[in-house]
Short mmCIF file of C-alpha atoms in Angstrom, two decimals:
data_model
loop_
_atom_site.label_atom_id
_atom_site.label_comp_id
_atom_site.label_asym_id
_atom_site.label_seq_id
_atom_site.Cartn_x
_atom_site.Cartn_y
_atom_site.Cartn_z
CA UNK A 19 0.00 -0.01 0.03
CA UNK A 20 1.14 3.43 -0.68
CA UNK A 21 -0.11 7.02 -0.02
CA UNK A 22 -1.01 8.77 -3.36
CA UNK A 23 -0.91 12.58 -3.74
CA UNK A 24 -4.11 14.14 -3.76
CA UNK A 25 -5.35 16.20 -6.78
CA UNK A 26 -6.74 19.55 -5.87
CA UNK A 27 -9.06 22.09 -7.48
CA UNK A 28 -7.55 23.26 -10.78
CA UNK A 29 -6.37 19.78 -11.83
CA UNK A 30 -8.26 18.79 -15.07
CA UNK A 31 -8.66 15.21 -13.97
CA UNK A 32 -11.29 16.30 -11.39
CA UNK A 33 -13.43 17.74 -14.15
CA UNK A 34 -13.37 14.75 -16.40
CA UNK A 35 -16.05 11.92 -16.37
CA UNK A 36 -14.42 8.74 -15.32
CA UNK A 37 -14.42 5.57 -17.41
CA UNK A 38 -16.26 2.45 -16.12
CA UNK A 39 -14.26 -0.51 -14.99
CA UNK A 40 -14.99 -3.60 -17.22
CA UNK A 41 -13.25 -6.16 -15.10
CA UNK A 42 -11.73 -5.76 -11.55
CA UNK A 43 -8.00 -6.72 -11.77
CA UNK A 44 -5.26 -6.98 -9.14
CA UNK A 45 -4.10 -3.54 -10.41
CA UNK A 46 -7.57 -2.11 -9.46
CA UNK A 47 -7.30 -3.83 -6.00
CA UNK A 48 -3.98 -2.23 -5.51
CA UNK A 49 -5.41 1.23 -6.32
CA UNK A 50 -8.30 0.58 -3.88
CA UNK A 51 -5.86 -0.17 -0.98
CA UNK A 52 -3.79 2.93 -1.85
CA UNK A 53 -7.12 5.01 -1.96
CA UNK A 54 -8.03 3.72 1.49
CA UNK A 55 -4.63 4.53 3.01
CA UNK A 56 -4.69 7.99 1.28
CA UNK A 57 -8.25 8.71 2.52
CA UNK A 58 -7.36 7.78 6.13
CA UNK A 59 -4.12 9.73 6.04
CA UNK A 60 -6.08 12.80 5.17
CA UNK A 61 -8.98 12.26 7.55
CA UNK A 62 -11.55 11.81 4.90
CA UNK A 63 -14.78 9.69 4.78
CA UNK A 64 -14.58 9.15 1.06
CA UNK A 65 -12.31 9.24 -1.95
CA UNK A 66 -12.77 8.81 -5.60
CA UNK A 67 -10.12 7.59 -7.98
CA UNK A 68 -9.88 10.97 -9.89
CA UNK A 69 -8.75 12.49 -6.54
CA UNK A 70 -5.52 10.56 -6.81
CA UNK A 71 -5.25 11.15 -10.59
CA UNK A 72 -6.89 7.90 -11.93
CA UNK A 73 -9.92 8.56 -14.08
CA UNK A 74 -11.82 5.33 -13.29
CA UNK A 75 -15.18 4.82 -11.66
CA UNK A 76 -13.87 3.73 -8.31
CA UNK A 77 -14.54 5.19 -4.94
CA UNK A 78 -13.90 4.16 -1.38
CA UNK A 79 -15.89 5.17 1.76
CA UNK A 80 -14.86 5.04 5.39
CA UNK A 81 -18.04 6.07 7.27
CA UNK A 82 -17.63 6.54 11.08
CA UNK A 83 -20.14 4.72 13.02
CA UNK A 84 -21.06 4.40 16.74
CA UNK A 85 -18.35 3.02 18.92
CA UNK A 86 -15.56 4.52 16.73
CA UNK A 87 -15.96 1.62 14.33
CA UNK A 88 -15.48 2.78 10.64
CA UNK A 89 -17.63 1.12 7.91
CA UNK A 90 -15.44 0.44 4.81
CA UNK A 91 -17.23 0.28 1.46
CA UNK A 92 -15.64 0.03 -2.02
CA UNK A 93 -17.85 1.07 -4.90
CA UNK A 94 -16.88 0.25 -8.53
CA UNK A 95 -19.19 1.78 -11.18
CA UNK A 96 -21.58 2.99 -8.56
CA UNK A 97 -25.12 4.15 -9.29
CA UNK A 98 -27.79 5.37 -6.97
CA UNK A 99 -31.58 5.47 -7.39
CA UNK A 100 -34.78 5.83 -5.39
CA UNK A 101 -33.28 9.03 -3.74
CA UNK A 102 -35.76 10.39 -1.08
CA UNK A 103 -35.83 13.06 1.57
CA UNK A 104 -33.37 15.84 2.01
CA UNK A 105 -30.51 16.56 4.52
CA UNK A 106 -28.79 20.01 4.70
CA UNK A 107 -25.31 19.78 6.30
CA UNK A 108 -21.83 21.24 5.75
CA UNK A 109 -19.75 19.43 3.21
CA UNK A 110 -16.04 19.58 2.36
CA UNK A 111 -13.64 17.86 0.05
CA UNK A 112 -10.11 16.64 0.26
CA UNK A 113 -9.53 18.11 -3.23
CA UNK A 114 -10.73 21.57 -1.96
CA UNK A 115 -8.74 21.90 1.32
CA UNK A 116 -10.23 24.14 3.95
CA UNK A 117 -13.49 24.88 2.17
CA UNK A 118 -16.81 23.84 3.79
CA UNK A 119 -20.33 25.02 3.05
CA UNK A 120 -23.91 23.91 3.64
CA UNK A 121 -25.30 21.69 0.85
CA UNK A 122 -28.56 19.97 0.50
CA UNK A 123 -28.34 16.28 -0.48
CA UNK A 124 -30.73 13.40 -0.66
CA UNK A 125 -31.21 11.85 2.78
CA UNK A 126 -31.74 8.11 1.55
CA UNK A 127 -30.85 6.23 -1.51
CA UNK A 128 -30.36 2.75 -3.00
CA UNK A 129 -26.91 2.11 -4.26
CA UNK A 130 -25.58 -0.70 -6.66
CA UNK A 131 -22.16 -1.31 -8.13
CA UNK A 132 -19.38 -3.82 -7.85
CA UNK A 133 -17.18 -4.78 -4.91
CA UNK A 134 -13.34 -5.00 -5.09
CA UNK A 135 -14.02 -8.65 -5.75
CA UNK A 136 -15.97 -7.72 -8.86
CA UNK A 137 -19.09 -8.98 -7.27
CA UNK A 138 -22.46 -7.13 -7.62
CA UNK A 139 -23.50 -5.22 -4.47
CA UNK A 140 -26.73 -3.48 -3.56
CA UNK A 141 -27.74 -1.54 -0.44
CA UNK A 142 -29.86 1.31 0.95
CA UNK A 143 -28.06 4.10 2.90
CA UNK A 144 -28.99 7.30 4.65
CA UNK A 145 -27.51 10.21 6.48
CA UNK A 146 -23.67 10.74 6.13
CA UNK A 147 -23.36 7.41 4.32
CA UNK A 148 -25.79 8.55 1.60
CA UNK A 149 -24.18 12.00 1.42
CA UNK A 150 -20.74 10.51 0.97
CA UNK A 151 -22.08 8.27 -1.75
CA UNK A 152 -23.49 11.25 -3.66
CA UNK A 153 -20.37 13.31 -3.12
CA UNK A 154 -18.11 10.49 -4.56
CA UNK A 155 -20.48 9.65 -7.59
CA UNK A 156 -20.36 13.42 -8.32
CA UNK A 157 -16.52 13.10 -8.49
CA UNK A 158 -16.70 10.26 -10.83
CA UNK A 159 -18.91 12.48 -13.10
CA UNK A 160 -16.30 15.34 -13.05
CA UNK A 161 -18.46 17.47 -10.57
CA UNK A 162 -17.27 18.99 -7.36
CA UNK A 163 -19.50 19.90 -4.38
CA UNK A 164 -18.94 23.57 -5.02
CA UNK A 165 -20.78 23.14 -8.42
CA UNK A 166 -23.88 22.39 -6.50
CA UNK A 167 -23.69 25.57 -4.39
CA UNK A 168 -25.84 28.61 -5.20
CA UNK A 169 -24.19 31.47 -7.23
CA UNK A 170 -24.24 33.56 -4.18
CA UNK A 171 -22.44 30.95 -2.05
CA UNK A 172 -19.84 30.30 -4.78
CA UNK A 173 -19.29 34.10 -5.08
CA UNK A 174 -18.70 34.14 -1.22
CA UNK A 175 -16.07 31.52 -1.69
CA UNK A 176 -14.40 32.96 -4.86
CA UNK A 177 -11.38 34.35 -3.09
CA UNK A 178 -10.59 30.97 -1.31
CA UNK A 179 -11.28 28.90 -4.47
CA UNK A 180 -9.16 31.10 -6.69
CA UNK A 181 -6.23 30.70 -4.02
CA UNK A 182 -6.60 26.86 -4.10
CA UNK A 183 -6.55 26.86 -7.97
CA UNK A 184 -3.52 29.24 -8.04
CA UNK A 185 -1.73 26.95 -5.62
CA UNK A 186 -2.31 24.02 -7.98
CA UNK A 187 -1.16 25.94 -11.02
CA UNK A 188 2.12 26.98 -9.14
CA UNK A 189 2.62 23.36 -8.00
CA UNK A 190 2.02 21.91 -11.59
CA UNK A 191 4.33 24.58 -13.02
CA UNK A 192 7.08 23.79 -10.48
CA UNK A 193 6.83 20.02 -11.12
CA UNK A 194 6.50 20.20 -14.94
CA UNK A 195 9.34 18.60 -16.89
CA UNK A 196 10.83 20.49 -19.77
CA UNK A 197 10.07 18.94 -23.11
CA UNK A 198 12.86 17.22 -25.05
CA UNK A 199 12.28 17.31 -28.69
#
């Protein structure tokens, strides 16, 4: 297992729709292990493959439960349906460090996809679990939570978001390798 660098706002991989996984391989399982390690090292409750630079429809969740247990769920090619109710709570993202804002999401939904073993899984979730699933599916579709905020709320965060994007630009320029033609 290895920590992978997080991609932050400004990285084009975060805005690209991820490709489905046709068959789960050992390479995918290694990516999933790395994603769990990276998510936990950054105190996250979810992480999508694009957040570590891989444009595949894979997400991992680590939902805290009562008694300090953490429910780990791997979702490959996830979809949700039968979304009902609403919940309004603060949301943040490992790819947009330090930015949090209130966001309305569905309260309960049915989820289906594949496990890390390539087996079909289906379940119903609610609360933080449902919020995390929706957040990660958005990532797989090239969408960030800030895209769901009202224009007024995004305007209020404009300075912070610009600063994060500029830090990405500065970082990518510093790590860019010169072309050798």
